[in-house]
PDB file of C-alpha atoms in Angstrom:
ATOM      1  CA  MET A   1       0.000   0.000   0.000  1.00  0.00           C
ATOM      2  CA  PRO A   2       1.198   3.601  -0.583  1.00  0.00           C
ATOM      3  CA  ARG A   3       2.445   5.474   2.422  1.00  0.00           C
ATOM      4  CA  GLN A   4       0.146   8.235   3.489  1.00  0.00           C
ATOM      5  CA  SER A   5       1.788  11.594   2.862  1.00  0.00           C
ATOM      6  CA  SER A   6       0.841  15.223   2.948  1.00  0.00           C
ATOM      7  CA  PRO A   7       2.168  18.245   1.084  1.00  0.00           C
ATOM      8  CA  ASP A   8       2.339  19.923   4.500  1.00  0.00           C
ATOM      9  CA  PRO A   9       4.251  17.642   6.902  1.00  0.00           C
ATOM     10  CA  GLY A  10       4.007  20.334   9.565  1.00  0.00           C
ATOM     11  CA  THR A  11       7.590  20.212  10.815  1.00  0.00           C
ATOM     12  CA  ALA A  12       9.339  23.513  11.360  1.00  0.00           C
ATOM     13  CA  ASP A  13      12.418  22.596   9.311  1.00  0.00           C
ATOM     14  CA  THR A  14      10.420  21.273   6.373  1.00  0.00           C
ATOM     15  CA  ASP A  15       8.093  24.272   6.424  1.00  0.00           C
ATOM     16  CA  ARG A  16      11.125  26.567   6.383  1.00  0.00           C
ATOM     17  CA  VAL A  17      12.587  24.788   3.355  1.00  0.00           C
ATOM     18  CA  ARG A  18       9.253  25.093   1.539  1.00  0.00           C
ATOM     19  CA  ALA A  19       9.094  28.804   2.322  1.00  0.00           C
ATOM     20  CA  VAL A  20      12.649  29.354   1.038  1.00  0.00           C
ATOM     21  CA  TYR A  21      11.923  27.677  -2.293  1.00  0.00           C
ATOM     22  CA  ASP A  22       8.496  29.250  -2.707  1.00  0.00           C
ATOM     23  CA  LYS A  23      10.280  32.587  -2.376  1.00  0.00           C
ATOM     24  CA  GLN A  24      13.163  31.616  -4.685  1.00  0.00           C
ATOM     25  CA  ALA A  25      11.036  30.067  -7.425  1.00  0.00           C
ATOM     26  CA  ARG A  26      10.700  33.232  -9.463  1.00  0.00           C
ATOM     27  CA  HIS A  27      14.480  33.755  -9.658  1.00  0.00           C
ATOM     28  CA  TYR A  28      15.755  30.206  -9.136  1.00  0.00           C
ATOM     29  CA  ASP A  29      16.858  29.540 -12.711  1.00  0.00           C
ATOM     30  CA  LYS A  30      19.066  32.641 -12.768  1.00  0.00           C
ATOM     31  CA  ILE A  31      20.517  31.878  -9.336  1.00  0.00           C
ATOM     32  CA  ILE A  32      21.339  28.236  -9.986  1.00  0.00           C
ATOM     33  CA  ALA A  33      22.706  28.862 -13.496  1.00  0.00           C
ATOM     34  CA  VAL A  34      25.741  30.572 -11.980  1.00  0.00           C
ATOM     35  CA  ALA A  35      26.476  27.648  -9.652  1.00  0.00           C
ATOM     36  CA  GLU A  36      26.004  25.202 -12.508  1.00  0.00           C
ATOM     37  CA  ARG A  37      28.578  26.988 -14.659  1.00  0.00           C
ATOM     38  CA  LEU A  38      31.117  27.155 -11.829  1.00  0.00           C
ATOM     39  CA  LEU A  39      30.635  23.770 -10.146  1.00  0.00           C
ATOM     40  CA  PHE A  40      28.201  21.435 -11.855  1.00  0.00           C
ATOM     41  CA  ALA A  41      28.846  21.777 -15.604  1.00  0.00           C
ATOM     42  CA  GLY A  42      27.626  18.642 -17.357  1.00  0.00           C
ATOM     43  CA  GLY A  43      26.224  17.224 -14.134  1.00  0.00           C
ATOM     44  CA  ARG A  44      22.582  17.213 -15.118  1.00  0.00           C
ATOM     45  CA  GLN A  45      23.374  15.500 -18.397  1.00  0.00           C
ATOM     46  CA  TRP A  46      25.488  12.922 -16.550  1.00  0.00           C
ATOM     47  CA  ALA A  47      22.637  12.152 -14.143  1.00  0.00           C
ATOM     48  CA  CYS A  48      19.875  11.943 -16.739  1.00  0.00           C
ATOM     49  CA  ARG A  49      21.904   9.633 -18.988  1.00  0.00           C
ATOM     50  CA  ARG A  50      21.766   7.092 -16.155  1.00  0.00           C
ATOM     51  CA  ALA A  51      17.978   7.217 -15.832  1.00  0.00           C
ATOM     52  CA  ARG A  52      15.938   4.368 -17.292  1.00  0.00           C
ATOM     53  CA  GLY A  53      12.428   2.983 -17.102  1.00  0.00           C
ATOM     54  CA  HIS A  54      10.023   4.647 -14.690  1.00  0.00           C
ATOM     55  CA  VAL A  55      11.959   7.516 -13.130  1.00  0.00           C
ATOM     56  CA  LEU A  56      11.198   9.445  -9.948  1.00  0.00           C
ATOM     57  CA  GLU A  57      12.951  12.798  -9.783  1.00  0.00           C
ATOM     58  CA  VAL A  58      13.074  14.002  -6.184  1.00  0.00           C
ATOM     59  CA  GLY A  59      13.255  17.771  -5.940  1.00  0.00           C
ATOM     60  CA  VAL A  60      12.371  18.366  -9.573  1.00  0.00           C
ATOM     61  CA  GLY A  61      12.361  22.117  -8.881  1.00  0.00           C
ATOM     62  CA  THR A  62      11.721  24.216 -11.983  1.00  0.00           C
ATOM     63  CA  GLY A  63      12.350  21.236 -14.257  1.00  0.00           C
ATOM     64  CA  ARG A  64      15.916  22.009 -15.295  1.00  0.00           C
ATOM     65  CA  ASN A  65      16.591  18.311 -15.981  1.00  0.00           C
ATOM     66  CA  LEU A  66      13.624  17.750 -18.262  1.00  0.00           C
ATOM     67  CA  SER A  67      15.401  18.420 -21.537  1.00  0.00           C
ATOM     68  CA  HIS A  68      18.171  15.929 -20.699  1.00  0.00           C
ATOM     69  CA  TYR A  69      16.126  12.740 -20.249  1.00  0.00           C
ATOM     70  CA  ALA A  70      15.869  10.102 -22.955  1.00  0.00           C
ATOM     71  CA  ALA A  71      12.557  10.172 -24.784  1.00  0.00           C
ATOM     72  CA  ASP A  72      11.571   6.675 -23.664  1.00  0.00           C
ATOM     73  CA  VAL A  73      11.686   7.201 -19.889  1.00  0.00           C
ATOM     74  CA  LYS A  74       8.460   7.622 -17.928  1.00  0.00           C
ATOM     75  CA  LEU A  75       8.787  10.567 -15.558  1.00  0.00           C
ATOM     76  CA  THR A  76       7.332  11.374 -12.151  1.00  0.00           C
ATOM     77  CA  GLY A  77       8.601  14.468 -10.352  1.00  0.00           C
ATOM     78  CA  ILE A  78       8.025  15.688  -6.814  1.00  0.00           C
ATOM     79  CA  ASP A  79       8.891  18.878  -5.021  1.00  0.00           C
ATOM     80  CA  LEU A  80       8.032  20.429  -1.697  1.00  0.00           C
ATOM     81  CA  SER A  81       7.326  23.814  -3.303  1.00  0.00           C
ATOM     82  CA  SER A  82       4.200  24.293  -5.395  1.00  0.00           C
ATOM     83  CA  ALA A  83       5.720  27.508  -6.783  1.00  0.00           C
ATOM     84  CA  MET A  84       8.705  25.571  -8.132  1.00  0.00           C
ATOM     85  CA  LEU A  85       6.414  22.904  -9.559  1.00  0.00           C
ATOM     86  CA  GLU A  86       4.370  25.476 -11.430  1.00  0.00           C
ATOM     87  CA  ARG A  87       7.512  26.519 -13.289  1.00  0.00           C
ATOM     88  CA  ALA A  88       8.388  22.877 -13.958  1.00  0.00           C
ATOM     89  CA  ARG A  89       4.890  22.389 -15.359  1.00  0.00           C
ATOM     90  CA  ARG A  90       5.349  25.299 -17.762  1.00  0.00           C
ATOM     91  CA  ARG A  91       8.735  23.963 -18.851  1.00  0.00           C
ATOM     92  CA  ALA A  92       7.314  20.483 -19.441  1.00  0.00           C
ATOM     93  CA  ILE A  93       4.555  21.932 -21.638  1.00  0.00           C
ATOM     94  CA  ALA A  94       7.075  23.979 -23.626  1.00  0.00           C
ATOM     95  CA  LEU A  95       9.236  20.879 -24.138  1.00  0.00           C
ATOM     96  CA  ARG A  96       6.204  18.658 -24.818  1.00  0.00           C
ATOM     97  CA  ARG A  97       7.601  16.362 -22.163  1.00  0.00           C
ATOM     98  CA  PRO A  98       4.993  14.222 -20.342  1.00  0.00           C
ATOM     99  CA  ILE A  99       5.608  14.139 -16.598  1.00  0.00           C
ATOM    100  CA  ASP A 100       3.483  13.487 -13.525  1.00  0.00           C
ATOM    101  CA  LEU A 101       4.256  16.372 -11.140  1.00  0.00           C
ATOM    102  CA  GLN A 102       3.250  16.159  -7.477  1.00  0.00           C
ATOM    103  CA  VAL A 103       3.734  18.226  -4.340  1.00  0.00           C
ATOM    104  CA  ALA A 104       5.330  15.821  -1.866  1.00  0.00           C
ATOM    105  CA  ASP A 105       7.985  15.521   0.834  1.00  0.00           C
ATOM    106  CA  ALA A 106      11.104  13.463   0.045  1.00  0.00           C
ATOM    107  CA  GLN A 107      11.165  12.364   3.684  1.00  0.00           C
ATOM    108  CA  GLN A 108       7.769  10.670   3.273  1.00  0.00           C
ATOM    109  CA  LEU A 109       7.286   9.631  -0.333  1.00  0.00           C
ATOM    110  CA  PRO A 110       3.655   8.888  -1.282  1.00  0.00           C
ATOM    111  CA  PHE A 111       4.479   5.811  -3.375  1.00  0.00           C
ATOM    112  CA  PRO A 112       4.405   2.063  -2.714  1.00  0.00           C
ATOM    113  CA  GLU A 113       7.591   0.115  -2.209  1.00  0.00           C
ATOM    114  CA  ALA A 114       9.448  -0.898  -5.390  1.00  0.00           C
ATOM    115  CA  SER A 115       7.610   1.569  -7.680  1.00  0.00           C
ATOM    116  CA  PHE A 116      10.506   2.957  -9.735  1.00  0.00           C
ATOM    117  CA  ASP A 117      13.413   1.784 -11.868  1.00  0.00           C
ATOM    118  CA  THR A 118      15.413   4.941 -11.188  1.00  0.00           C
ATOM    119  CA  VAL A 119      15.331   7.579  -8.467  1.00  0.00           C
ATOM    120  CA  LEU A 120      17.268  10.718  -9.334  1.00  0.00           C
ATOM    121  CA  ALA A 121      18.053  13.822  -7.297  1.00  0.00           C
ATOM    122  CA  THR A 122      20.243  16.685  -8.497  1.00  0.00           C
ATOM    123  CA  LEU A 123      21.199  19.515  -6.129  1.00  0.00           C
ATOM    124  CA  THR A 124      18.428  18.336  -3.825  1.00  0.00           C
ATOM    125  CA  LEU A 125      19.787  16.286  -0.928  1.00  0.00           C
ATOM    126  CA  CYS A 126      21.627  19.341   0.422  1.00  0.00           C
ATOM    127  CA  SER A 127      18.303  21.050   1.190  1.00  0.00           C
ATOM    128  CA  ILE A 128      16.367  18.186   2.797  1.00  0.00           C
ATOM    129  CA  PRO A 129      16.279  18.493   6.602  1.00  0.00           C
ATOM    130  CA  ASP A 130      16.777  14.753   7.265  1.00  0.00           C
ATOM    131  CA  GLU A 131      18.798  13.361   4.373  1.00  0.00           C
ATOM    132  CA  ALA A 132      19.076   9.882   5.912  1.00  0.00           C
ATOM    133  CA  THR A 133      15.298   9.517   6.025  1.00  0.00           C
ATOM    134  CA  ALA A 134      14.996  10.841   2.475  1.00  0.00           C
ATOM    135  CA  VAL A 135      17.564   8.392   1.095  1.00  0.00           C
ATOM    136  CA  ALA A 136      15.901   5.527   2.976  1.00  0.00           C
ATOM    137  CA  GLU A 137      12.635   6.519   1.280  1.00  0.00           C
ATOM    138  CA  MET A 138      14.349   6.647  -2.119  1.00  0.00           C
ATOM    139  CA  ALA A 139      15.719   3.152  -1.494  1.00  0.00           C
ATOM    140  CA  ARG A 140      12.276   1.919  -0.423  1.00  0.00           C
ATOM    141  CA  VAL A 141      10.565   2.994  -3.650  1.00  0.00           C
ATOM    142  CA  LEU A 142      13.299   1.550  -5.890  1.00  0.00           C
ATOM    143  CA  ARG A 143      12.669  -1.825  -7.481  1.00  0.00           C
ATOM    144  CA  PRO A 144      15.299  -4.518  -6.837  1.00  0.00           C
ATOM    145  CA  GLY A 145      18.100  -3.750  -9.256  1.00  0.00           C
ATOM    146  CA  GLY A 146      16.858  -0.165  -9.570  1.00  0.00           C
ATOM    147  CA  ARG A 147      19.296   2.704  -9.644  1.00  0.00           C
ATOM    148  CA  LEU A 148      19.763   5.780  -7.439  1.00  0.00           C
ATOM    149  CA  VAL A 149      21.521   8.736  -9.094  1.00  0.00           C
ATOM    150  CA  LEU A 150      22.705  11.738  -7.077  1.00  0.00           C
ATOM    151  CA  LEU A 151      24.490  14.958  -7.991  1.00  0.00           C
ATOM    152  CA  ASP A 152      25.224  17.406  -5.189  1.00  0.00           C
ATOM    153  CA  HIS A 153      27.689  19.577  -3.335  1.00  0.00           C
ATOM    154  CA  VAL A 154      29.165  17.920  -0.262  1.00  0.00           C
ATOM    155  CA  ALA A 155      31.688  18.231   2.537  1.00  0.00           C
ATOM    156  CA  SER A 156      35.151  18.532   1.018  1.00  0.00           C
ATOM    157  CA  PRO A 157      37.774  15.952   2.024  1.00  0.00           C
ATOM    158  CA  HIS A 158      40.319  18.780   2.222  1.00  0.00           C
ATOM    159  CA  SER A 159      40.571  20.067   5.785  1.00  0.00           C
ATOM    160  CA  MET A 160      41.122  23.731   4.874  1.00  0.00           C
ATOM    161  CA  VAL A 161      38.147  23.805   2.521  1.00  0.00           C
ATOM    162  CA  ARG A 162      35.987  21.918   5.012  1.00  0.00           C
ATOM    163  CA  ALA A 163      36.901  24.412   7.748  1.00  0.00           C
ATOM    164  CA  VAL A 164      35.526  27.232   5.574  1.00  0.00           C
ATOM    165  CA  GLN A 165      32.408  25.178   4.896  1.00  0.00           C
ATOM    166  CA  ARG A 166      31.964  24.624   8.628  1.00  0.00           C
ATOM    167  CA  LEU A 167      32.086  28.372   9.246  1.00  0.00           C
ATOM    168  CA  LEU A 168      29.576  29.121   6.479  1.00  0.00           C
ATOM    169  CA  ASP A 169      27.211  26.220   7.091  1.00  0.00           C
ATOM    170  CA  PRO A 170      24.989  27.811   9.792  1.00  0.00           C
ATOM    171  CA  LEU A 171      24.464  30.893   7.632  1.00  0.00           C
ATOM    172  CA  PHE A 172      23.638  28.889   4.503  1.00  0.00           C
ATOM    173  CA  VAL A 173      21.246  26.638   6.410  1.00  0.00           C
ATOM    174  CA  ARG A 174      19.441  29.601   7.956  1.00  0.00           C
ATOM    175  CA  LEU A 175      19.177  31.772   4.841  1.00  0.00           C
ATOM    176  CA  ALA A 176      19.012  29.251   1.996  1.00  0.00           C
ATOM    177  CA  ALA A 177      18.115  25.896   3.611  1.00  0.00           C
ATOM    178  CA  ASP A 178      21.388  24.667   2.134  1.00  0.00           C
ATOM    179  CA  HIS A 179      23.617  22.246   4.075  1.00  0.00           C
ATOM    180  CA  LEU A 180      27.305  22.392   3.153  1.00  0.00           C
ATOM    181  CA  LEU A 181      28.665  19.406   5.096  1.00  0.00           C
ATOM    182  CA  ARG A 182      26.638  16.472   3.818  1.00  0.00           C
ATOM    183  CA  ARG A 183      28.286  13.099   3.010  1.00  0.00           C
ATOM    184  CA  PRO A 184      25.702  11.266   0.885  1.00  0.00           C
ATOM    185  CA  GLU A 185      27.731   8.106   0.356  1.00  0.00           C
ATOM    186  CA  ALA A 186      27.383   7.279   4.059  1.00  0.00           C
ATOM    187  CA  VAL A 187      23.585   7.540   4.105  1.00  0.00           C
ATOM    188  CA  VAL A 188      23.295   5.725   0.771  1.00  0.00           C
ATOM    189  CA  ALA A 189      25.239   2.770   2.163  1.00  0.00           C
ATOM    190  CA  SER A 190      23.234   2.867   5.409  1.00  0.00           C
ATOM    191  CA  ALA A 191      20.030   2.620   3.357  1.00  0.00           C
ATOM    192  CA  GLY A 192      21.194  -0.748   2.040  1.00  0.00           C
ATOM    193  CA  LEU A 193      22.147   0.424  -1.449  1.00  0.00           C
ATOM    194  CA  VAL A 194      25.309  -0.660  -3.240  1.00  0.00           C
ATOM    195  CA  ILE A 195      27.436   2.199  -4.573  1.00  0.00           C
ATOM    196  CA  ASP A 196      28.607   1.560  -8.139  1.00  0.00           C
ATOM    197  CA  GLU A 197      30.014   4.958  -9.042  1.00  0.00           C
ATOM    198  CA  LEU A 198      31.409   7.763  -6.902  1.00  0.00           C
ATOM    199  CA  THR A 199      33.432  10.683  -8.217  1.00  0.00           C
ATOM    200  CA  ARG A 200      34.473  13.992  -6.689  1.00  0.00           C
ATOM    201  CA  SER A 201      35.555  17.232  -8.318  1.00  0.00           C
ATOM    202  CA  LYS A 202      36.126  20.912  -7.548  1.00  0.00           C
ATOM    203  CA  LEU A 203      38.302  20.296  -4.471  1.00  0.00           C
ATOM    204  CA  GLY A 204      35.947  17.509  -3.469  1.00  0.00           C
ATOM    205  CA  LEU A 205      32.971  19.885  -3.225  1.00  0.00           C
ATOM    206  CA  VAL A 206      30.942  18.141  -5.931  1.00  0.00           C
ATOM    207  CA  THR A 207      30.006  14.482  -5.982  1.00  0.00           C
ATOM    208  CA  ARG A 208      28.369  12.288  -8.589  1.00  0.00           C
ATOM    209  CA  LEU A 209      27.038   9.068  -7.127  1.00  0.00           C
ATOM    210  CA  GLY A 210      25.357   6.042  -8.670  1.00  0.00           C
ATOM    211  CA  ALA A 211      24.038   3.129  -6.619  1.00  0.00           C
ATOM    212  CA  HIS A 212      21.566   0.267  -6.921  1.00  0.00           C
ATOM    213  CA  ARG A 213      19.127  -1.608  -4.738  1.00  0.00           C
ATOM    214  CA  PRO A 214      20.373  -5.201  -4.559  1.00  0.00           C
ATOM    215  CA  HIS A 215      18.196  -8.217  -5.260  1.00  0.00           C
ATOM    216  CA  ARG A 216      17.405 -10.099  -2.056  1.00  0.00           C
TER     217      ARG A 216
END
């Protein structure tokens, strides 16, 4: 049976994240385009090339990945912010790209277990209050053999860079709901997924991660 979920989980942290992205939606594409040029060039294409079958995009945002998916994938996209989703909906129409868009919380996905062949999240895990719960949910809705694909900024392995991140993290979390010190490979492994691909770039600030749900 599907888990019961609500677009309004009612937690203070989740509500704050929703408010941040509702406010940013109008200008998000301009804001993120700068970061993509500096840190994440080619990252969206890399992630979408690994998507197959029925795909769940967690944190679909304004739909910046939509043009990069293969034509034969079936897309479902969720986001906490209805304002972001409205922009994704417009983009999907302009691209003539069918997609089922839903307001939902990554920490409580409203889908039955083993629903998707691929779960993909780009520049998303950094903004989820409880990333371990979110990744566990992503693992739950993956079919056995299904693939998880993540692109994000993370804690750098370089101590000097990480020290700067540690200083900036409280400010970024408060103002932008953006966590700078996440280590997604640890929570992915804890969720029972097998990591197949893990690369770092930009002084270790950017990670590309591919994993799969093993057959039991």
